[in-house]
Coordinates of C-alpha atoms in Angstrom, one line a residue:
X1 CA 115.2 -67.3 140.5
X2 CA 118.3 -65.6 139.1
X3 CA 118.8 -65.5 135.4
X4 CA 121.3 -68.2 134.5
X5 CA 123.2 -68.2 131.2
X6 CA 126.2 -70.3 130.8
X7 CA 126.7 -69.5 127.1
X8 CA 125.5 -67.1 124.4
X9 CA 121.9 -66.0 124.5
X10 CA 119.5 -68.6 123.2
X11 CA 116.1 -68.2 121.5
X12 CA 113.8 -71.0 120.5
X13 CA 114.4 -70.2 116.9
X14 CA 118.1 -70.5 117.4
X15 CA 117.6 -73.8 119.2
X16 CA 115.6 -75.1 116.3
X17 CA 118.4 -74.0 114.0
X18 CA 120.6 -76.5 115.7
X19 CA 118.7 -79.1 113.8
X20 CA 119.7 -77.7 110.4
X21 CA 121.0 -80.3 107.9
X22 CA 124.5 -78.7 107.9
X23 CA 124.9 -79.9 111.4
X24 CA 122.7 -83.0 111.2
X25 CA 121.8 -82.5 114.8
X26 CA 118.4 -83.7 116.2
X27 CA 116.9 -81.0 118.4
X28 CA 113.5 -81.7 120.1
X29 CA 111.6 -78.7 121.4
X30 CA 109.1 -79.2 124.2
X31 CA 106.6 -76.4 124.8
X32 CA 106.5 -76.6 128.6
X33 CA 103.6 -75.1 130.6
X34 CA 105.7 -73.1 133.1
X35 CA 109.0 -72.0 134.6
X36 CA 110.7 -74.2 137.2
X37 CA 111.3 -73.0 140.7
X38 CA 114.8 -74.3 140.4
X39 CA 116.5 -77.5 139.1
X40 CA 116.4 -79.6 142.3
X41 CA 113.3 -81.8 142.8
X42 CA 114.3 -82.4 146.5
X43 CA 113.1 -78.9 147.4
X44 CA 110.0 -78.5 145.1
X45 CA 106.9 -80.5 144.4
X46 CA 105.6 -79.0 141.2
X47 CA 105.6 -80.9 137.9
X48 CA 107.5 -78.1 136.1
X49 CA 110.4 -78.4 138.5
X50 CA 110.3 -82.2 138.3
X51 CA 110.3 -82.1 134.5
X52 CA 113.4 -79.9 134.1
X53 CA 115.4 -82.0 136.5
X54 CA 114.6 -85.4 134.9
X55 CA 117.0 -85.0 131.9
X56 CA 119.9 -84.2 134.3
X57 CA 119.7 -86.6 137.2
X58 CA 119.5 -90.3 138.0
X59 CA 118.0 -91.9 141.1
X60 CA 119.2 -95.1 142.7
X61 CA 116.2 -96.8 141.2
X62 CA 113.8 -95.5 138.6
X63 CA 110.5 -96.2 137.0
X64 CA 110.5 -97.8 133.5
X65 CA 109.5 -95.4 130.8
X66 CA 105.8 -95.2 130.6
X67 CA 105.2 -97.5 133.5
X68 CA 105.3 -98.1 137.2
X69 CA 107.8 -101.0 137.4
X70 CA 110.9 -100.1 139.4
X71 CA 114.1 -100.8 137.5
X72 CA 117.8 -100.1 138.2
X73 CA 119.2 -96.6 138.0
X74 CA 122.5 -95.6 139.5
X75 CA 122.1 -98.8 141.5
X76 CA 122.5 -101.7 139.2
X77 CA 121.1 -104.2 141.8
X78 CA 119.8 -104.4 145.4
X79 CA 119.0 -106.8 148.1
X80 CA 116.4 -106.6 150.9
X81 CA 116.8 -108.4 154.2
X82 CA 114.2 -111.0 155.3
X83 CA 112.8 -108.7 158.0
X84 CA 112.3 -105.9 155.4
X85 CA 114.5 -103.4 157.3
X86 CA 117.8 -103.4 155.4
X87 CA 118.2 -102.4 151.7
X88 CA 121.7 -102.8 150.2
X89 CA 122.3 -101.1 146.9
X90 CA 125.2 -102.0 144.5
X91 CA 126.1 -98.9 142.5
X92 CA 127.1 -99.3 138.9
X93 CA 130.8 -98.7 138.1
X94 CA 131.7 -96.0 135.6
X95 CA 128.7 -93.6 135.9
X96 CA 130.2 -90.3 134.8
X97 CA 129.3 -86.8 136.1
X98 CA 128.5 -83.9 133.8
X99 CA 130.8 -80.9 133.5
X100 CA 129.5 -77.4 133.7
X101 CA 131.1 -74.0 133.6
X102 CA 134.5 -74.3 135.3
X103 CA 133.6 -77.5 137.1
X104 CA 135.2 -80.7 135.8
X105 CA 134.6 -83.9 137.8
X106 CA 137.6 -85.8 138.9
X107 CA 135.8 -89.1 139.6
X108 CA 132.8 -91.2 138.8
X109 CA 129.6 -91.4 140.9
X110 CA 130.0 -93.3 144.1
X111 CA 128.6 -94.0 147.6
X112 CA 129.7 -90.5 148.9
X113 CA 127.3 -88.9 146.4
X114 CA 124.4 -91.1 147.7
X115 CA 125.1 -90.2 151.3
X116 CA 125.4 -86.5 150.4
X117 CA 122.1 -86.5 148.6
X118 CA 120.0 -88.2 151.3
X119 CA 121.8 -86.6 154.3
X120 CA 121.3 -83.2 152.9
X121 CA 117.6 -83.7 153.2
X122 CA 117.7 -85.7 156.4
X123 CA 120.3 -83.9 158.7
X124 CA 119.5 -80.4 159.8
X125 CA 123.3 -79.8 160.5
X126 CA 124.3 -80.8 157.0
X127 CA 126.1 -77.9 155.3
X128 CA 123.6 -77.9 152.3
X129 CA 120.5 -78.6 154.3
X130 CA 119.3 -75.0 154.3
X131 CA 120.3 -74.2 150.7
X132 CA 117.3 -73.3 148.5
X133 CA 115.2 -72.8 151.6
X134 CA 115.7 -76.3 153.0
X135 CA 112.0 -77.2 152.7
X136 CA 112.1 -80.9 151.8
X137 CA 108.4 -81.5 151.6
X138 CA 108.4 -84.9 150.0
X139 CA 111.1 -86.3 152.2
X140 CA 109.3 -85.0 155.4
X141 CA 105.7 -85.7 154.4
X142 CA 106.5 -89.3 153.6
X143 CA 108.0 -89.7 157.1
X144 CA 111.5 -90.4 155.9
X145 CA 113.2 -88.7 158.9
X146 CA 111.5 -91.1 161.3
X147 CA 111.8 -94.1 158.9
X148 CA 115.5 -94.0 158.3
X149 CA 117.7 -95.4 161.0
X150 CA 121.0 -95.1 159.1
X151 CA 122.6 -94.8 155.7
X152 CA 126.0 -96.3 155.5
X153 CA 128.8 -96.5 152.9
X154 CA 129.9 -100.1 152.8
X155 CA 132.5 -99.4 150.1
X156 CA 132.8 -97.0 147.1
X157 CA 130.1 -98.8 145.2
X158 CA 127.8 -100.2 148.0
X159 CA 125.3 -98.3 150.2
X160 CA 123.2 -99.8 153.0
X161 CA 119.9 -98.2 154.1
X162 CA 118.6 -99.4 157.5
X163 CA 115.0 -98.6 158.4
X164 CA 113.4 -98.3 161.8
X165 CA 110.2 -100.1 160.6
X166 CA 108.9 -101.8 157.5
X167 CA 107.9 -99.5 154.7
X168 CA 106.0 -101.3 151.9
X169 CA 106.4 -98.6 149.3
X170 CA 110.0 -97.7 150.2
X171 CA 111.7 -98.9 146.9
X172 CA 109.1 -97.2 144.8
X173 CA 109.5 -94.0 146.9
X174 CA 113.2 -94.0 146.0
X175 CA 112.3 -93.9 142.3
X176 CA 110.3 -90.6 142.8
X177 CA 111.7 -87.3 141.7
X178 CA 112.6 -86.1 145.2
X179 CA 115.4 -88.6 145.5
X180 CA 118.0 -87.7 142.7
X181 CA 121.7 -88.3 143.3
X182 CA 123.7 -85.1 143.3
X183 CA 127.5 -84.7 143.1
X184 CA 129.2 -84.3 146.5
X185 CA 132.3 -83.1 144.6
X186 CA 130.4 -80.4 142.8
X187 CA 128.8 -79.3 146.1
X188 CA 132.2 -79.0 147.7
X189 CA 133.5 -77.1 144.7
X190 CA 130.7 -74.6 144.9
X191 CA 131.0 -74.2 148.6
X192 CA 134.7 -73.4 148.3
X193 CA 133.8 -70.7 145.7
X194 CA 131.1 -69.2 148.0
X195 CA 128.3 -70.0 145.6
X196 CA 126.6 -73.1 147.2
X197 CA 123.1 -72.1 145.9
X198 CA 124.2 -72.8 142.3
X199 CA 124.0 -76.5 143.2
X200 CA 120.2 -76.3 142.6
X201 CA 120.3 -73.6 139.9
X202 CA 123.0 -74.9 137.6
X203 CA 122.6 -78.7 137.9
X204 CA 125.2 -81.4 137.5
X205 CA 124.0 -85.0 137.3
X206 CA 124.7 -88.4 135.7
X207 CA 121.6 -88.3 133.5
X208 CA 121.2 -88.6 129.7
X209 CA 121.2 -84.8 129.1
X210 CA 123.6 -82.1 130.3
X211 CA 122.3 -78.7 131.3
X212 CA 123.5 -75.8 129.1
X213 CA 121.5 -72.7 129.8
X214 CA 118.3 -71.2 131.3
X215 CA 116.6 -67.9 130.6
X216 CA 113.8 -67.4 133.1
X217 CA 110.3 -67.6 131.7
X218 CA 111.7 -68.2 128.2
X219 CA 113.9 -71.3 127.4
X220 CA 116.0 -74.1 128.9
X221 CA 118.6 -75.8 126.8
X222 CA 120.2 -79.2 127.3
X223 CA 122.6 -81.3 125.2
X224 CA 123.0 -85.1 125.1
X225 CA 125.6 -86.4 127.5
X226 CA 128.0 -88.4 125.3
X227 CA 129.4 -90.4 128.3
X228 CA 126.0 -91.4 129.7
X229 CA 126.2 -94.8 131.3
X230 CA 123.0 -95.9 129.5
X231 CA 124.4 -94.8 126.1
X232 CA 124.0 -91.5 124.3
X233 CA 120.4 -90.4 123.9
X234 CA 119.0 -90.5 120.3
X235 CA 118.5 -86.7 120.5
X236 CA 121.4 -84.3 120.3
X237 CA 119.7 -81.4 121.9
X238 CA 116.6 -80.9 124.1
X239 CA 114.9 -77.5 124.5
X240 CA 112.1 -76.5 126.9
X241 CA 110.3 -73.5 125.3
X242 CA 108.3 -72.1 128.3
X243 CA 104.8 -71.4 127.0
X244 CA 102.1 -71.0 129.7
X245 CA 99.1 -70.5 127.3
X246 CA 97.8 -73.8 126.0
X247 CA 96.4 -72.2 122.8
X248 CA 99.8 -70.7 122.1
X249 CA 101.5 -74.0 122.7
X250 CA 99.3 -75.7 120.1
X251 CA 99.8 -72.8 117.7
X252 CA 103.6 -73.3 118.0
X253 CA 103.2 -77.0 117.4
X254 CA 101.3 -76.3 114.2
X255 CA 103.9 -73.7 113.1
X256 CA 106.7 -76.2 113.6
X257 CA 108.2 -74.3 116.5
X258 CA 107.9 -77.2 119.0
X259 CA 107.5 -80.9 118.8
X260 CA 105.7 -81.9 122.0
X261 CA 102.9 -80.1 123.8
X262 CA 101.3 -80.9 127.2
X263 CA 97.8 -80.1 128.4
X264 CA 95.9 -78.8 125.4
X265 CA 92.6 -77.2 126.0
X266 CA 89.9 -79.9 126.3
X267 CA 87.8 -78.1 123.7
X268 CA 90.6 -78.4 121.1
X269 CA 91.2 -82.1 121.4
X270 CA 88.8 -83.5 118.8
X271 CA 90.0 -81.0 116.2
X272 CA 93.6 -81.9 116.9
X273 CA 92.9 -85.6 116.5
X274 CA 91.7 -84.8 112.9
X275 CA 95.0 -83.1 112.0
X276 CA 97.1 -85.5 109.9
X277 CA 100.4 -83.8 111.0
X278 CA 99.7 -84.3 114.7
X279 CA 99.5 -87.3 117.0
X280 CA 97.3 -87.1 120.1
X281 CA 98.2 -89.5 123.0
X282 CA 95.8 -89.9 126.0
X283 CA 95.6 -92.0 129.2
X284 CA 93.6 -91.9 132.4
X285 CA 95.4 -89.7 134.8
X286 CA 96.7 -91.0 138.1
X287 CA 95.3 -87.8 139.6
X288 CA 92.8 -86.0 141.6
X289 CA 91.6 -82.4 141.5
X290 CA 90.0 -81.1 144.7
X291 CA 88.8 -78.2 146.8
X292 CA 90.7 -78.2 150.0
X293 CA 89.0 -76.8 153.2
X294 CA 91.4 -75.5 155.8
X295 CA 90.1 -77.5 158.7
X296 CA 92.1 -75.4 161.2
X297 CA 90.1 -72.2 160.4
X298 CA 86.5 -71.4 161.0
X299 CA 84.0 -72.2 159.7
X300 CA 85.8 -75.2 158.1
X301 CA 86.8 -76.7 161.4
X302 CA 83.2 -78.1 161.4
X303 CA 82.6 -81.1 159.2
X304 CA 79.0 -80.1 158.7
X305 CA 80.1 -76.9 156.9
X306 CA 82.5 -78.9 154.7
X307 CA 79.7 -81.3 153.8
X308 CA 77.3 -78.4 153.1
X309 CA 79.8 -76.8 150.6
X310 CA 80.3 -80.2 148.9
X311 CA 76.5 -80.5 148.5
X312 CA 76.0 -76.9 147.4
X313 CA 78.2 -77.2 144.3
X314 CA 76.9 -78.8 141.2
X315 CA 79.9 -80.9 140.6
X316 CA 78.7 -82.5 137.4
X317 CA 78.1 -79.1 135.8
X318 CA 81.6 -78.0 136.9
X319 CA 83.3 -81.1 135.5
X320 CA 81.3 -80.8 132.2
X321 CA 82.3 -77.2 131.8
X322 CA 85.9 -77.3 132.9
X323 CA 87.0 -80.8 131.9
X324 CA 84.5 -81.3 129.1
X325 CA 85.2 -84.9 127.8
X326 CA 88.5 -85.1 129.6
X327 CA 87.4 -85.7 133.2
X328 CA 85.1 -87.8 135.4
X329 CA 83.6 -86.7 138.8
X330 CA 85.6 -87.9 141.8
X331 CA 84.2 -89.3 145.0
X332 CA 87.4 -90.7 146.6
X333 CA 90.9 -89.1 147.1
X334 CA 92.5 -91.8 144.9
X335 CA 91.7 -92.5 141.3
X336 CA 89.5 -95.4 140.4
X337 CA 92.3 -97.1 138.4
X338 CA 94.4 -97.5 141.7
X339 CA 94.2 -100.7 143.7
X340 CA 92.3 -100.4 147.0
X341 CA 89.8 -97.9 145.5
X342 CA 86.6 -98.1 147.6
X343 CA 83.8 -98.1 145.0
X344 CA 81.1 -98.7 147.6
X345 CA 81.4 -95.2 148.9
X346 CA 78.6 -92.8 148.0
X347 CA 79.4 -89.3 146.9
X348 CA 77.6 -86.3 148.4
X349 CA 74.6 -85.4 146.3
X350 CA 74.0 -82.0 144.8
X351 CA 71.3 -80.8 147.2
X352 CA 70.9 -77.1 148.0
X353 CA 68.2 -77.6 150.6
X354 CA 70.2 -80.2 152.6
X355 CA 73.3 -77.9 152.3
X356 CA 71.3 -75.0 153.8
X357 CA 70.1 -77.2 156.7
X358 CA 73.6 -78.4 157.4
X359 CA 74.8 -74.8 157.6
X360 CA 71.9 -73.8 159.9
X361 CA 72.7 -76.8 162.2
X362 CA 76.3 -75.7 162.3
X363 CA 75.3 -72.2 163.4
X364 CA 75.4 -70.4 160.0
X365 CA 71.7 -70.0 158.9
X366 CA 72.6 -66.9 156.9
X367 CA 75.8 -68.3 155.4
X368 CA 79.2 -66.7 155.9
X369 CA 82.0 -65.0 154.0
X370 CA 85.1 -66.9 152.9
X371 CA 88.0 -66.8 150.4
X372 CA 88.2 -69.2 147.5
X373 CA 91.6 -69.6 146.1
X374 CA 92.0 -70.5 142.4
X375 CA 95.2 -71.9 140.9
X376 CA 96.8 -69.5 138.4
X377 CA 98.1 -72.3 136.1
X378 CA 96.7 -75.2 134.1
X379 CA 97.6 -78.5 135.7
X380 CA 96.9 -82.1 134.6
X381 CA 94.2 -82.4 137.3
X382 CA 92.6 -79.0 136.6
X383 CA 92.6 -77.4 133.2
X384 CA 90.9 -74.1 134.3
X385 CA 90.8 -73.4 138.0
X386 CA 89.6 -69.8 137.5
X387 CA 86.5 -71.0 135.6
X388 CA 85.9 -73.7 138.3
X389 CA 86.1 -71.1 141.1
X390 CA 83.7 -68.8 139.4
X391 CA 81.1 -71.7 139.0
X392 CA 81.6 -72.6 142.7
X393 CA 81.2 -69.0 143.7
X394 CA 77.9 -68.8 141.9
X395 CA 76.6 -72.0 143.5
X396 CA 77.7 -71.1 147.0
X397 CA 75.9 -67.8 146.8
X398 CA 72.6 -69.7 146.6
X399 CA 73.2 -71.0 150.2
X400 CA 74.3 -67.6 151.5
X401 CA 78.1 -68.2 151.2
X402 CA 79.9 -65.2 149.8
X403 CA 83.2 -66.5 148.3
X404 CA 85.9 -64.0 147.2
X405 CA 88.2 -65.5 144.5
X406 CA 91.9 -65.1 145.3
X407 CA 94.9 -65.8 143.0
X408 CA 98.6 -65.6 143.4
X409 CA 101.6 -66.4 141.2
X410 CA 102.0 -70.2 141.2
X411 CA 105.1 -70.4 143.4
X412 CA 103.5 -68.0 145.9
X413 CA 100.2 -69.8 145.7
X414 CA 101.7 -73.1 146.7
X415 CA 103.8 -71.6 149.4
X416 CA 100.9 -69.8 151.1
X417 CA 98.6 -72.8 150.6
X418 CA 101.1 -75.2 152.3
X419 CA 101.5 -72.7 155.2
X420 CA 97.7 -72.7 155.6
X421 CA 96.9 -69.1 154.7
X422 CA 93.7 -70.0 152.9
X423 CA 90.1 -71.0 153.9
X424 CA 89.2 -72.8 150.6
X425 CA 91.5 -73.6 147.7
X426 CA 91.5 -75.5 144.4
X427 CA 94.4 -77.9 144.3
X428 CA 95.3 -81.4 143.2
X429 CA 97.8 -84.1 142.8
X430 CA 99.2 -86.5 140.3
X431 CA 100.6 -89.8 141.8
X432 CA 104.3 -90.3 142.0
X433 CA 104.8 -94.0 142.6
X434 CA 101.5 -96.0 141.9
X435 CA 100.9 -96.7 145.6
X436 CA 97.8 -95.5 147.5
X437 CA 100.1 -94.3 150.3
X438 CA 101.3 -91.5 148.0
X439 CA 97.8 -90.0 148.1
X440 CA 96.3 -91.2 151.4
X441 CA 99.2 -90.6 153.6
X442 CA 101.2 -87.9 151.8
X443 CA 98.2 -85.7 151.2
X444 CA 96.0 -86.4 154.2
X445 CA 98.2 -87.9 157.0
X446 CA 98.9 -86.0 160.2
X447 CA 102.6 -85.9 159.5
X448 CA 102.1 -83.7 156.4
X449 CA 99.6 -81.4 158.1
X450 CA 102.4 -79.3 159.5
X451 CA 103.1 -75.8 158.0
X452 CA 104.8 -76.3 154.6
X453 CA 103.4 -79.9 154.3
X454 CA 101.4 -81.3 151.4
X455 CA 98.3 -81.8 153.5
X456 CA 96.9 -78.4 152.6
X457 CA 93.6 -79.1 154.4
X458 CA 95.6 -79.3 157.6
X459 CA 93.3 -82.2 158.6
X460 CA 94.6 -84.6 161.2
X461 CA 92.2 -87.4 162.2
X462 CA 93.8 -90.0 164.5
X463 CA 91.6 -92.9 163.4
X464 CA 92.3 -92.2 159.8
X465 CA 96.0 -91.7 160.4
X466 CA 96.4 -94.9 162.3
X467 CA 94.9 -96.9 159.4
X468 CA 97.1 -95.4 156.7
X469 CA 100.3 -95.6 158.8
X470 CA 99.4 -99.3 159.6
X471 CA 99.0 -99.9 155.9
X472 CA 102.6 -98.7 155.3
X473 CA 103.9 -101.2 157.8
X474 CA 102.8 -104.4 156.0
X475 CA 103.7 -105.9 152.7
X476 CA 100.5 -107.9 152.5
X477 CA 98.5 -106.3 149.7
X478 CA 95.1 -107.8 150.8
X479 CA 95.6 -106.4 154.3
X480 CA 96.7 -103.0 153.0
X481 CA 93.7 -102.9 150.7
X482 CA 91.3 -103.4 153.7
X483 CA 93.0 -100.6 155.7
X484 CA 92.9 -98.2 152.8
X485 CA 89.2 -99.0 152.1
X486 CA 88.4 -98.1 155.8
X487 CA 90.4 -94.9 155.6
X488 CA 88.5 -93.8 152.5
X489 CA 85.2 -94.2 154.5
X490 CA 86.5 -91.9 157.3
X491 CA 87.8 -89.4 154.7
X492 CA 84.4 -89.1 153.1
X493 CA 82.6 -88.7 156.4
X494 CA 84.9 -86.0 157.5
X495 CA 85.1 -84.2 154.1
X496 CA 88.4 -82.4 154.4
X497 CA 88.2 -82.0 150.6
X498 CA 85.4 -81.6 148.1
X499 CA 86.7 -84.2 145.6
X500 CA 86.1 -82.8 142.1
X501 CA 87.5 -84.8 139.2
X502 CA 90.0 -87.3 137.8
X503 CA 91.2 -86.2 134.4
X504 CA 92.2 -87.9 131.2
X505 CA 95.6 -86.5 130.3
X506 CA 96.5 -85.6 126.7
X507 CA 99.8 -85.0 124.9
X508 CA 100.0 -83.5 121.5
X509 CA 103.0 -84.4 119.3
X510 CA 104.4 -83.7 115.9
X511 CA 104.2 -86.9 113.8
X512 CA 108.0 -86.8 113.5
X513 CA 108.4 -87.6 117.2
X514 CA 109.4 -91.2 117.7
X515 CA 108.8 -93.4 120.8
X516 CA 107.5 -90.7 123.2
X517 CA 105.8 -92.5 126.1
X518 CA 103.3 -90.8 128.4
X519 CA 104.2 -91.1 132.0
X520 CA 101.5 -92.4 134.4
X521 CA 102.8 -89.9 137.1
X522 CA 102.2 -86.9 134.9
X523 CA 105.8 -85.9 134.3
X524 CA 107.6 -85.7 131.0
X525 CA 110.6 -87.8 130.1
X526 CA 112.7 -87.5 126.9
X527 CA 115.4 -90.1 127.2
X528 CA 114.8 -92.7 124.5
X529 CA 112.7 -90.3 122.4
X530 CA 113.9 -89.7 118.8
X531 CA 113.0 -87.5 115.8
X532 CA 112.6 -88.6 112.2
X533 CA 115.1 -86.7 110.1

């Protein structure tokens, strides 16, 4: 990413100075865990890129703060046809666009912007389709190209989506970060200047905060948008202080250098709860941490090998050491708090002798050599992937499997993983819309097993895929539940992942922070948050 500065250089100290009494401004500093890949969640799937785009953009529909209920966004209302195939959205009048640099909008948000934002992802011949790499993983992995029949502008404030087939989670999908509404006018302005890539680097939206500046690996600054359709945010300024080390994040919080900290070290949580100047929020994460086997590469194209590895690792010891009191062992690919969770499934036992026998049956009596990729960052679903990989490496050596630990920078790690360069890799997922489809189809369906897709095990099982696709095509919750329960049985038998843990997620806040709500989808929203003066 290019270094982008639209104003004078900005330090975190300078950002905090904005809150000095002389100016009476409220500046909240969030110590984020990493740098974004850019400012467009259409083209990235990491939480860091989602977080930095949320202050700027609106979707047609959105999730209520701290919950999973779908509420109006840029669309103030919508109707659905009786056959479930036509969704008509009425856009709110008077939603203003931000200004940035030398761009000044000449109109409010309208249907042209909605068409631009979706057709950019959908149509390969769209002039902005290939900007920022053109890898629209969410849009493609959820089958949107095949699902959409047409998107039409009925009038300036009305847009009609027609589907080829019923899609039960469609409305919730539109509330996910991949579906922000961008300004068609701003895109045309940048294209005329010969700098179309800035659309995703210097964002313009209709959201509660306006982008001001970004210094790579250091700081992102926003200011409240005075003309926001939902009313000005309580905060005047929002600053992301990029701080990858969790211990440093907590130290900054204690020193008064930031107000909100994600993902503290599990070992520090009890002490933090005893600090009278700090508030600790926690909730069960809608997540899964797992070890993905590349089923298109030997020896992991054999389910016996995958089961053997799952039996050879002492999962309880791994979870105790890595997650401590903040995680529970996982047996299914969806969290136990999600509807359709199949609790009757039995997890693979920790059994070294059975693991050795399975390897011998598969033709590997003396084991084999493999890579074992470890994520270089702390994520909600995995607080320490390097430590996890080291423990797995030691356990696997006992059945003759020599695993070499591999790490890359986070962006490169994800890119290579989605291309299928690995043999085994630690990875994970936090749900985006509260629907099992977001795990069972997005992460394990045949559609997303393509290079670049979110199915990093590259596993495609027709029986499984037929079940999860059928579940998408009915609005009957009971019928969907049965289909998903059957799909989880096949998943466990085939073992494309070693399911590791579901984590409890913590946020640490200065006591002066008012009305911060943890998001069930693991992203961080600051509209509606205030600071005591």
